[in-house]
GROMACS .gro file of C-alpha atoms in nm:
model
  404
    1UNK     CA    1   2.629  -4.194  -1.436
    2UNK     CA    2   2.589  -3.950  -1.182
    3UNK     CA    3   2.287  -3.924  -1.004
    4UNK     CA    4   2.150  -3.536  -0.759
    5UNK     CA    5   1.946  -3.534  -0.517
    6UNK     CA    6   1.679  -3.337  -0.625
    7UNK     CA    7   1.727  -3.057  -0.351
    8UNK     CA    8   2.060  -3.032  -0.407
    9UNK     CA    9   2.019  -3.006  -0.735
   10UNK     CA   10   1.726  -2.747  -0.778
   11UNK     CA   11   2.015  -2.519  -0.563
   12UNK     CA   12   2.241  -2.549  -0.819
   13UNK     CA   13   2.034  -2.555  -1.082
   14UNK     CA   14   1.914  -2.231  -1.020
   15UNK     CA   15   2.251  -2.075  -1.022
   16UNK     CA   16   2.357  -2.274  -1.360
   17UNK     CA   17   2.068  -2.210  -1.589
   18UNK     CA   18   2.035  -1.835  -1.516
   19UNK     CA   19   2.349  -1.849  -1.696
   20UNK     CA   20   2.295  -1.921  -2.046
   21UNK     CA   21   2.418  -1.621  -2.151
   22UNK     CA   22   2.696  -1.549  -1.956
   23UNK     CA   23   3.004  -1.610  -2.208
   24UNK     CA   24   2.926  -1.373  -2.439
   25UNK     CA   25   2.801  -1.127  -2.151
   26UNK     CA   26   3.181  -1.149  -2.023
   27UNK     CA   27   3.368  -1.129  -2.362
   28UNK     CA   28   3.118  -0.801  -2.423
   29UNK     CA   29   3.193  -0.643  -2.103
   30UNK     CA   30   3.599  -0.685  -2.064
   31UNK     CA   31   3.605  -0.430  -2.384
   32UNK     CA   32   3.379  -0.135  -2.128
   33UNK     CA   33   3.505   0.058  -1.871
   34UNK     CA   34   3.261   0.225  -1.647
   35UNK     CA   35   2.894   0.240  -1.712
   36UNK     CA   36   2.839   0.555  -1.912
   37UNK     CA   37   2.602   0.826  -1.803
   38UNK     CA   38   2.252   0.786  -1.959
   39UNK     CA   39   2.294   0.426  -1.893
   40UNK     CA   40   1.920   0.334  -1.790
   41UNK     CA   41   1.827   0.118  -1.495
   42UNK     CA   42   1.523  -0.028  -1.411
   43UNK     CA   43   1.482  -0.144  -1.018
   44UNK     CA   44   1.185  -0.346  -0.900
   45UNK     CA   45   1.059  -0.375  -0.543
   46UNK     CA   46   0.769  -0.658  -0.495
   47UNK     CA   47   0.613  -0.626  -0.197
   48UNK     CA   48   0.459  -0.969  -0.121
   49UNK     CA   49   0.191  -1.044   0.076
   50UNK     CA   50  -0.010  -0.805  -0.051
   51UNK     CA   51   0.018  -0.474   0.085
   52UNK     CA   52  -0.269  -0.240   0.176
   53UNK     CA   53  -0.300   0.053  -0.060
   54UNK     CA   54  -0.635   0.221   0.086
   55UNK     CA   55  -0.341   0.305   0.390
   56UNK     CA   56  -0.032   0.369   0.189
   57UNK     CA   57  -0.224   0.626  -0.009
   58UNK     CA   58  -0.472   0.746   0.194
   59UNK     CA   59  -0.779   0.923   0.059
   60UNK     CA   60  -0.826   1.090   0.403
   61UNK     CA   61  -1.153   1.366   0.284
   62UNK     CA   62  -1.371   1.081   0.203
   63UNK     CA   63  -1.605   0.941   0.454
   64UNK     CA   64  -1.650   0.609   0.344
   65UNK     CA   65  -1.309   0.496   0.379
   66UNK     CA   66  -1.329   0.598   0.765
   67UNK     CA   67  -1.684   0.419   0.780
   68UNK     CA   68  -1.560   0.116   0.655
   69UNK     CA   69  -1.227   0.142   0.858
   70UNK     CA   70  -1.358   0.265   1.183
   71UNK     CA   71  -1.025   0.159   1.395
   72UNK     CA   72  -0.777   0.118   1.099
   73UNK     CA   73  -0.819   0.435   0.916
   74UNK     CA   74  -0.564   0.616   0.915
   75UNK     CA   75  -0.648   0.996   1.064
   76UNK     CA   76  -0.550   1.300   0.817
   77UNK     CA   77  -0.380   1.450   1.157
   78UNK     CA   78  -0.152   1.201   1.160
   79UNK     CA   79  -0.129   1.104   0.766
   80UNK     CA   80   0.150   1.286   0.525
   81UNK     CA   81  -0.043   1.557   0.326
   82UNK     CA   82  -0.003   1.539  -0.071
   83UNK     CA   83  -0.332   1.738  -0.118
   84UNK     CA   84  -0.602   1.810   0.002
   85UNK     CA   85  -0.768   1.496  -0.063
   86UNK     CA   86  -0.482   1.237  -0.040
   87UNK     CA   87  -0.176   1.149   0.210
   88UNK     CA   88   0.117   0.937   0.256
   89UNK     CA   89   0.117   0.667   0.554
   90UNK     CA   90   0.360   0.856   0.821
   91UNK     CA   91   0.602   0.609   0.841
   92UNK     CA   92   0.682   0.712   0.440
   93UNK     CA   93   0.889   0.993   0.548
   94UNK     CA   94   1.160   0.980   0.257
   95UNK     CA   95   0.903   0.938  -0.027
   96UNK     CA   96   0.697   1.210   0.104
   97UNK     CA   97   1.066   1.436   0.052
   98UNK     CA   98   1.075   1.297  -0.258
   99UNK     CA   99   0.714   1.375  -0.372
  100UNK     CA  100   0.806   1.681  -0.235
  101UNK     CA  101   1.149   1.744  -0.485
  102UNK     CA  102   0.900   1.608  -0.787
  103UNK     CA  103   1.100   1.282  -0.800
  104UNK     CA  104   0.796   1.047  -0.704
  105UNK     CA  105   0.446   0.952  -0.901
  106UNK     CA  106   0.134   0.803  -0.790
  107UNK     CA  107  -0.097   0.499  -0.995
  108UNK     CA  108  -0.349   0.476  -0.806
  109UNK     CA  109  -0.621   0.172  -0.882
  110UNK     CA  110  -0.402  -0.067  -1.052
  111UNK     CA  111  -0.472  -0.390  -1.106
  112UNK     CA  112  -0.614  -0.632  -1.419
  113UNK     CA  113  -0.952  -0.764  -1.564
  114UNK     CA  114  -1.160  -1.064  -1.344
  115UNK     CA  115  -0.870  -1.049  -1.062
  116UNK     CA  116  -0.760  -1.349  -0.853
  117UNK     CA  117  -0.698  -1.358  -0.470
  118UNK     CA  118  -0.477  -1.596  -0.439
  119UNK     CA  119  -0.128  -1.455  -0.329
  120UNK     CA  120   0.044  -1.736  -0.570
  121UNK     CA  121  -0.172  -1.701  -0.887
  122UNK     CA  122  -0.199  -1.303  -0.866
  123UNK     CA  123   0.167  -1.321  -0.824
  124UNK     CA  124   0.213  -1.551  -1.103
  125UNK     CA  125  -0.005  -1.302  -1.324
  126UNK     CA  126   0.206  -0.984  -1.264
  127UNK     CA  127   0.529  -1.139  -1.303
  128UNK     CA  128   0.433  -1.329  -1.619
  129UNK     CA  129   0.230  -1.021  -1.705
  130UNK     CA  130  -0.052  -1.237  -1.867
  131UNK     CA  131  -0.423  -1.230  -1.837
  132UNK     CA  132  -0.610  -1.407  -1.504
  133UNK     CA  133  -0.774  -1.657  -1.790
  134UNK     CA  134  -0.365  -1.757  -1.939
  135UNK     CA  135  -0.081  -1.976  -1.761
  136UNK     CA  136   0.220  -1.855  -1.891
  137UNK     CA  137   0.569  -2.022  -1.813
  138UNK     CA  138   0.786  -1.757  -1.857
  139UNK     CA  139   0.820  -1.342  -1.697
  140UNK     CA  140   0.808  -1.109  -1.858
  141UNK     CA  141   1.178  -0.936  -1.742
  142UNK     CA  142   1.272  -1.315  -1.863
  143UNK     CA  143   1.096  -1.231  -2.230
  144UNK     CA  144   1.316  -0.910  -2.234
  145UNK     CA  145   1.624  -1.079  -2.223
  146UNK     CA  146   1.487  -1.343  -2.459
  147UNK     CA  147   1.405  -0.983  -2.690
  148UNK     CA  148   1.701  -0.824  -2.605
  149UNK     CA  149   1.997  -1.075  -2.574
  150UNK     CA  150   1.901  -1.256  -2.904
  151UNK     CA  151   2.168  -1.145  -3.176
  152UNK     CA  152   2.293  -0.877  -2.988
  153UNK     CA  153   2.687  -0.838  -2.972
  154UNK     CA  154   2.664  -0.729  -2.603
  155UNK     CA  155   2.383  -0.893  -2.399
  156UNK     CA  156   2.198  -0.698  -2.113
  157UNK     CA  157   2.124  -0.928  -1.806
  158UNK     CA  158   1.903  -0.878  -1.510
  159UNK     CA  159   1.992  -0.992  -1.142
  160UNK     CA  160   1.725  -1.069  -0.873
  161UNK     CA  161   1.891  -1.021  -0.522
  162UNK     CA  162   1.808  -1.327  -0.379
  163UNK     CA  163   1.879  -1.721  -0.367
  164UNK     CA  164   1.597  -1.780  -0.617
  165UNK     CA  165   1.482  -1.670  -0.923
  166UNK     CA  166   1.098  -1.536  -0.988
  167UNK     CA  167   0.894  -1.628  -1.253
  168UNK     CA  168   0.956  -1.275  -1.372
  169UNK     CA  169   1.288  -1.310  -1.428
  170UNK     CA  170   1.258  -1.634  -1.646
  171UNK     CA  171   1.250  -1.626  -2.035
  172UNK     CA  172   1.223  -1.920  -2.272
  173UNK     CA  173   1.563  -1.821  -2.420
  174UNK     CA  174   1.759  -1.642  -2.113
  175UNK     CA  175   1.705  -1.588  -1.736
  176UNK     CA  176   1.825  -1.359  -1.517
  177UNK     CA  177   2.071  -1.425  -1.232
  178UNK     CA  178   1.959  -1.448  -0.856
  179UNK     CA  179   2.235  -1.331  -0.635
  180UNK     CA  180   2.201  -1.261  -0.270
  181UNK     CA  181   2.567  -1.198  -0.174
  182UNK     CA  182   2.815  -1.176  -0.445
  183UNK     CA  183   3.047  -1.298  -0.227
  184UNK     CA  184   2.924  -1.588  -0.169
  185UNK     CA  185   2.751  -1.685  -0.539
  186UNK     CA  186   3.098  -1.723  -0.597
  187UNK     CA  187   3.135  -1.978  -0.296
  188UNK     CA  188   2.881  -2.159  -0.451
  189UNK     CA  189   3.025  -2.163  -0.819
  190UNK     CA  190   3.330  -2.316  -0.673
  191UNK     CA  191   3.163  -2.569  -0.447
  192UNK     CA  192   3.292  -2.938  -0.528
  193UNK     CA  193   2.947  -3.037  -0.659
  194UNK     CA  194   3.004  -2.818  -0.938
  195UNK     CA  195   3.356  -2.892  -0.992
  196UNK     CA  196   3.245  -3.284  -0.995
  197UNK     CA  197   2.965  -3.200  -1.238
  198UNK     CA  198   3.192  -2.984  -1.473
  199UNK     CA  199   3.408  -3.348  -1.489
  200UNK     CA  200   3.124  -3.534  -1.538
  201UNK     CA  201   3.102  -3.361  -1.910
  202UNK     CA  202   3.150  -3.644  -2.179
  203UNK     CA  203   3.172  -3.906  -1.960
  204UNK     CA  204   2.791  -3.959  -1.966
  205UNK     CA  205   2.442  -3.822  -1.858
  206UNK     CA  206   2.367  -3.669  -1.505
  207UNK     CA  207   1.986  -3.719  -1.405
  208UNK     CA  208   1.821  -3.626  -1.124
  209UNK     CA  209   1.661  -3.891  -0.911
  210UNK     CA  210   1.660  -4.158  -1.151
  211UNK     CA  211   1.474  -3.867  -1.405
  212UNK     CA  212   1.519  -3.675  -1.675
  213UNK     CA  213   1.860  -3.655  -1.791
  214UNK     CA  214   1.994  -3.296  -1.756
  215UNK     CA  215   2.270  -3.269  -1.976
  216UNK     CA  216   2.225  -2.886  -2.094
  217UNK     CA  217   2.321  -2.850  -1.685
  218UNK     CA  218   2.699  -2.929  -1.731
  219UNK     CA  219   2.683  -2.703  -2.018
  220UNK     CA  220   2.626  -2.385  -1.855
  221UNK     CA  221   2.842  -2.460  -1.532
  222UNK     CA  222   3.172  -2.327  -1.669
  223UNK     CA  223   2.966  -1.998  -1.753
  224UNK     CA  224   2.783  -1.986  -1.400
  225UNK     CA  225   3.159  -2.002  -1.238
  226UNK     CA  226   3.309  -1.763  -1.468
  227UNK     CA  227   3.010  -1.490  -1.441
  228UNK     CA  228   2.983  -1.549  -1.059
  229UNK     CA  229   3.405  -1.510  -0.997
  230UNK     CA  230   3.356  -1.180  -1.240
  231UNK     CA  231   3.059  -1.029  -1.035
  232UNK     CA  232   3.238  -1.072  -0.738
  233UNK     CA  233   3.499  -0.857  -0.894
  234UNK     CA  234   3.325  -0.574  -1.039
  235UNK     CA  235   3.084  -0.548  -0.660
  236UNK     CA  236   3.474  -0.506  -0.539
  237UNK     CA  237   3.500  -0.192  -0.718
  238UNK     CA  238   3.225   0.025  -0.537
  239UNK     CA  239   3.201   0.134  -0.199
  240UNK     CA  240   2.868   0.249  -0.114
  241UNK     CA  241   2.881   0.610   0.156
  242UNK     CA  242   2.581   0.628   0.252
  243UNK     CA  243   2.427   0.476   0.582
  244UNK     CA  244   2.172   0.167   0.470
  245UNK     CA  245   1.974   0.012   0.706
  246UNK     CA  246   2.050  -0.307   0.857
  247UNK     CA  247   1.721  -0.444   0.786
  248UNK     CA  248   1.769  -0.727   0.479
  249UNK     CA  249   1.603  -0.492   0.236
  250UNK     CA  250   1.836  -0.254   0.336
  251UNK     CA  251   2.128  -0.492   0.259
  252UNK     CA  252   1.942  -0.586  -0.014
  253UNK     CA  253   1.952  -0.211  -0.153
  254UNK     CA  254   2.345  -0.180  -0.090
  255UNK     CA  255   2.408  -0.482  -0.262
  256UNK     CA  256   2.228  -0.331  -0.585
  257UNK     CA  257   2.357   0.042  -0.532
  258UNK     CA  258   2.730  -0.171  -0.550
  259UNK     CA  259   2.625  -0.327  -0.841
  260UNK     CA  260   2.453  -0.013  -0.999
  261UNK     CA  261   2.794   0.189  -0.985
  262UNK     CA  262   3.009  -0.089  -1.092
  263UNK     CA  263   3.058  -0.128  -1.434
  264UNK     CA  264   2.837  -0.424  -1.495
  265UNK     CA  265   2.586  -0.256  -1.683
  266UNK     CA  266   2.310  -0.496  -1.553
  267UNK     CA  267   1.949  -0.362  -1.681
  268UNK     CA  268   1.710  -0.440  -1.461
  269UNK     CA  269   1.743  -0.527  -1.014
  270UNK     CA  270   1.425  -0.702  -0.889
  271UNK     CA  271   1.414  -0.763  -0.520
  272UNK     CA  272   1.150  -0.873  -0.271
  273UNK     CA  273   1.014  -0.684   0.061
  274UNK     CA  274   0.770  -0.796   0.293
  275UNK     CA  275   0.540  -0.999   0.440
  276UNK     CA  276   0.257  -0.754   0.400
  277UNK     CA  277  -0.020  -1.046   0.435
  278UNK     CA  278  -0.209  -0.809   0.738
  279UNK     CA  279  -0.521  -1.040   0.840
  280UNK     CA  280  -0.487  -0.908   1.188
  281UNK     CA  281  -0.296  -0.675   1.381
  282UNK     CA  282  -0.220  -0.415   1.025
  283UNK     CA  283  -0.159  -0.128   1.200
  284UNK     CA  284   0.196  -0.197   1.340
  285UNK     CA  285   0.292  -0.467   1.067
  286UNK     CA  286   0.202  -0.231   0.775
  287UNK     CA  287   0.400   0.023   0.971
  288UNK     CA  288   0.696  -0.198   1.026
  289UNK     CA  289   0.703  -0.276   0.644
  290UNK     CA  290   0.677   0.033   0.527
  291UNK     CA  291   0.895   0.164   0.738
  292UNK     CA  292   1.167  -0.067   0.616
  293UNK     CA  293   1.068   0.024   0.281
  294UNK     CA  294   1.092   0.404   0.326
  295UNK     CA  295   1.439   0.403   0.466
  296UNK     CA  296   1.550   0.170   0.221
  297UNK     CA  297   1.461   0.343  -0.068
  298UNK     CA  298   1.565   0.689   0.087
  299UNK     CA  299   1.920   0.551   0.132
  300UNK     CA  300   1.967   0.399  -0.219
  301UNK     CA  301   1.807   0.720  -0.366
  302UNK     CA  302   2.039   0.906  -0.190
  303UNK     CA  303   2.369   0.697  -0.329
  304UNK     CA  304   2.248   0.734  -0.639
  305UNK     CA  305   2.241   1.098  -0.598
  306UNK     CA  306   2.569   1.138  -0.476
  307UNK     CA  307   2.694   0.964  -0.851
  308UNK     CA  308   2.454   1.149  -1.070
  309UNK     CA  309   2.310   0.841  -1.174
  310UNK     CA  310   1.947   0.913  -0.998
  311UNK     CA  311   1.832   1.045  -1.320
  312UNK     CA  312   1.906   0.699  -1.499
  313UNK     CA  313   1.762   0.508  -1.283
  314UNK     CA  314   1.386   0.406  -1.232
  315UNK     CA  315   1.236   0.263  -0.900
  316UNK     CA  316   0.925   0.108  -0.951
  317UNK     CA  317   0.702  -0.082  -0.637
  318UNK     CA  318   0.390  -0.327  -0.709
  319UNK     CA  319   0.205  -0.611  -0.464
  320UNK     CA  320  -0.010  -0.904  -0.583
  321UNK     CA  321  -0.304  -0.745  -0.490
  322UNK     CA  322  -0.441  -0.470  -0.218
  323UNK     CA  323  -0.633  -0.533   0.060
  324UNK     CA  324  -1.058  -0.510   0.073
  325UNK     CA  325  -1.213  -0.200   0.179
  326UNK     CA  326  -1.416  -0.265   0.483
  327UNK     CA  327  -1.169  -0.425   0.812
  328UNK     CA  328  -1.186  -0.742   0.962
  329UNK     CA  329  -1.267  -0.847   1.321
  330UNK     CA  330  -0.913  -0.917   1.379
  331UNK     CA  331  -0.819  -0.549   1.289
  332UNK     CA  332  -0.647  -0.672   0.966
  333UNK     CA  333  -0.801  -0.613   0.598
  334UNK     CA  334  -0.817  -0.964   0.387
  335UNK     CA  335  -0.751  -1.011   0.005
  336UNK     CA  336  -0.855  -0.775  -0.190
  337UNK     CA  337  -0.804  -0.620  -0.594
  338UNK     CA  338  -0.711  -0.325  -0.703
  339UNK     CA  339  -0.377  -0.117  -0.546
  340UNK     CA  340  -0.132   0.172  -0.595
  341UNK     CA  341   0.226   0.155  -0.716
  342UNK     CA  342   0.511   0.426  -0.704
  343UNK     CA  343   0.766   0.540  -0.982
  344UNK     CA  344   1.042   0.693  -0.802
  345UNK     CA  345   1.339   0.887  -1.005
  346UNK     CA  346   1.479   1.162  -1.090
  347UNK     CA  347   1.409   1.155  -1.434
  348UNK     CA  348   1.051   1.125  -1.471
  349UNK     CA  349   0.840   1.357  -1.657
  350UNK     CA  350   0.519   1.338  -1.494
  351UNK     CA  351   0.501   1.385  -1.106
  352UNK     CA  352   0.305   1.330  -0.813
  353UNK     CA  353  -0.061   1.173  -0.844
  354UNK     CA  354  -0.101   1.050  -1.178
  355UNK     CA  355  -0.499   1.008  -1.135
  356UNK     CA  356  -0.762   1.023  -0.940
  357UNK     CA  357  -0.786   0.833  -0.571
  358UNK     CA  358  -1.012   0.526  -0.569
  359UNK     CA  359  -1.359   0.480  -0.613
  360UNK     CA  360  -1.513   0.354  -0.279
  361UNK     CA  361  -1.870   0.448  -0.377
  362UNK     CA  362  -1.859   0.175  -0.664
  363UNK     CA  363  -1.699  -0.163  -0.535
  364UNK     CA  364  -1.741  -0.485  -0.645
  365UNK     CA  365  -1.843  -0.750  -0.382
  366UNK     CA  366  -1.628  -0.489  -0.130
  367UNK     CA  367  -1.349  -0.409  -0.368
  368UNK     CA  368  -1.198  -0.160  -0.566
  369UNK     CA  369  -1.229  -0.204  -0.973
  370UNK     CA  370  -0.919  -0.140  -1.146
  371UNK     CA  371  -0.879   0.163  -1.315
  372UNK     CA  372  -0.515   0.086  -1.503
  373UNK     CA  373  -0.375  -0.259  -1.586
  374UNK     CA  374  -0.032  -0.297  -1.458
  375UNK     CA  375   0.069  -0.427  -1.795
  376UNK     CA  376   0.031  -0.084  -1.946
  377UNK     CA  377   0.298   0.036  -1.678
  378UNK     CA  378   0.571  -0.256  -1.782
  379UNK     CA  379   0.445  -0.193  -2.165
  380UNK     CA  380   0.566   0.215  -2.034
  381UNK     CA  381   0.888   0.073  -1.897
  382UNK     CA  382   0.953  -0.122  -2.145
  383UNK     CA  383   0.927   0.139  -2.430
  384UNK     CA  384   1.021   0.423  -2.325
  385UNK     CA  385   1.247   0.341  -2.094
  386UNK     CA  386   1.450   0.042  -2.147
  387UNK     CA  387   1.390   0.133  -2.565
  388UNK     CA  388   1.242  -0.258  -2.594
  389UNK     CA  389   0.964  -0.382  -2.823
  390UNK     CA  390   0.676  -0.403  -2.530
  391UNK     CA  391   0.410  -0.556  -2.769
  392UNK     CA  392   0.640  -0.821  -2.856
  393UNK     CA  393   0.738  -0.858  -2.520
  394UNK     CA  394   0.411  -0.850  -2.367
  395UNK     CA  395   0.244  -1.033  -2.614
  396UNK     CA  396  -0.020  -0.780  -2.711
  397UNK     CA  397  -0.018  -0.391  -2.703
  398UNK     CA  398  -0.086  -0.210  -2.407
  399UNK     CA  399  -0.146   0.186  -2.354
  400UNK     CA  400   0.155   0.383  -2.239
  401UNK     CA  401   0.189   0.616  -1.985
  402UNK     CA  402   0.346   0.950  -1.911
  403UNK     CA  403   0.548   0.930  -1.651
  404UNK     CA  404   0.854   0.813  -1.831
   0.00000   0.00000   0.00000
């Protein structure tokens, strides 16, 4: 019997059972050549820490927001003018161009019923997409595949660019893949632990300190080699031109614009940015952030330009929560509710602000009241974009938007 350190194992474990699927993924995809056009692609950008939406979107005509933000308002001089009520934070430069060009749109108040503060339950509540009274195991990206992957003849898969997988990205059925280099997921499908593990099959169980056996682990290792040693193969094929910023998003972004132009016809990218956690000191971190964000986005935007495939693609950017109204002492904002989140392609059909900018007159204990639940923008995704059953998915039926 073979016996894993429970570290060691949890690193290999989350390469092997994000692979489930991964056989008949392969056999699908060695009958395709390139992705097609019309091939949609959904991207997601978390920005953790919570990131303050009061001065990403910046409702710069109404005097509250400048009473209750004497030294971290940002001024209208200096803001990026949508309208006459409402500007970007200046270091958004390359979403402002694409407001501009009609290829970006604006939820503003977005949130859910009886929120939570806590960075690790609200997070747990938008990637599971349940309510803040439920504890659900499973994402719901993870409950598409589950939907999507059951029965079909060619399975669509979803890849989270880094070394661990989100809740969001786990189903009961399938999971997605978390790759942070290509190059070297492959490195660490050939490592000798997994070779020793693949030998172990039929020669007994392997637990994991003295626990539960695992056996269902030896099971998917062949797949997690194959699929890695094939990923590596199609990222080959792709050259990105465009300039991306060093910055790890920015790596981050190349690695999916690769991937996005191979001919791996993965679904659905979810990545990670931040910390935006601004308790004290906001005005330079936020900028740093969303800075980094901004040129990011502007460079995989403009890759997928350059291929025609900006139209198929859908960028969509959410946070745990936004910040509360009024500023600290330490010239930082703390936990707060409701926040914005951006749709960026170039084949939306509604544009620009998609509502009105929040209500500061009516908070609740100092915070904004959600206007939209976020689950009616996956249920919009979902739908009308990646054609799935949303309800089904979601577990209940949501409204959907227009903006898709």
């Amino acid at each position: 019997m073979m016996i894993l350190n429970r570290r060691r194992f949890l690193q290999v474990g989350s390469l092997a059972s994000a692979s489930m699927m991964m056989p008949k993924f392969l056999k699908a995809l060695e009958k395709d050549n390139l992705v097609p056009a019309g091939n949609k692609v959904l991207v997601v950008v978390q920005l953790s820490g919570g990131n303050d939406g009061l001065n990403t979107v910046i409702p710069y005509r109404n005097d509250i927001y400048y009473r209750m933000r004497p030294t971290l308002g940002i001024q209208r001089a200096n803001a990026l003018s949508l309208t006459d009520e409402m500007g970007l934070h200046p270091a958004l430069q390359g979403l402002k161009g694409l407001y501009d060009e009609g290829s970006l749109a604006i939820l503003n108040s977005v949130g859910y019923p009886n929120p939570d503060r806590s960075h690790f339950r609200s997070m747990d509540i938008w990637q599971s997409a349940s309510t803040s009274s439920e504890n659900w195991g499973d994402g719901w990206i993870g409950r598409f595949l589950d939907a999507q992957c059951k029965g079909c003849d060619k399975p669509v898969q979803a890849l989270e660019i880094d070394d661990t997988l989100s809740l969001a990205m786990k189903g009961d059925l399938q999971k997605g893949l978390a790759v942070k280099d290509p190059d070297k997921l492959q490195a660490a499908a050939n490592d000798r632990l997994f070779k020793e593990l693949l030998q172990k099959e039929g020669k007994g169980k392997i637990t994991v300190d003295d626990h539960e056996p695992v056996d269902y682990l030896y099971k998917t290792m062949g797949a997690t080699v194959s699929s890695a040693a094939y990923i590596k193969e199609q990222f080959k094929t792709y050259k990105t031109k465009e300039i991306f910023p060093s910055t790890e998003l920015g790596k981050n972004m190349q690695t999916i614009a690769r991937l996005i132009m191979s001919d791996i016809s993965t679904k659905v990218y979810y990545v990670s940015h931040g910390a935006f956690d601004t308790h004290v000191n906001q005005l330079s971190a936020q900028q740093t952030q969303l800075h980094r964000l901004d040129e990011a986005i502007a460079a995989l935007v403009k890759e997928l330009k350059n291929n025609n495939r900006f139209q198929d693609v859908v960028i969509v950017t959410f946070s745990e929560f936004g910040r509360r109204v009024e500023q600290n002492a330490g010239g930082g904002t703390d936990h707060g509710t409701a926040n914005n989140m951006f749709m960026i392609s170039g084949g939306l059909k509604q544009q620009g602000l998609l509502n009105e900018s929040p209500d500061l007159e009516h908070l609740n204990e100092g915070d904004l009241q959600h206007k939209v639940d976020f689950k009616s923008v996956y249920a919009t995704l979902l739908k009308k974009w990646l054609e799935a059953d949303d309800a089904a998915i979601l577990k209940r039926q949501y409204d959907h938007l227009s903006f898709v």
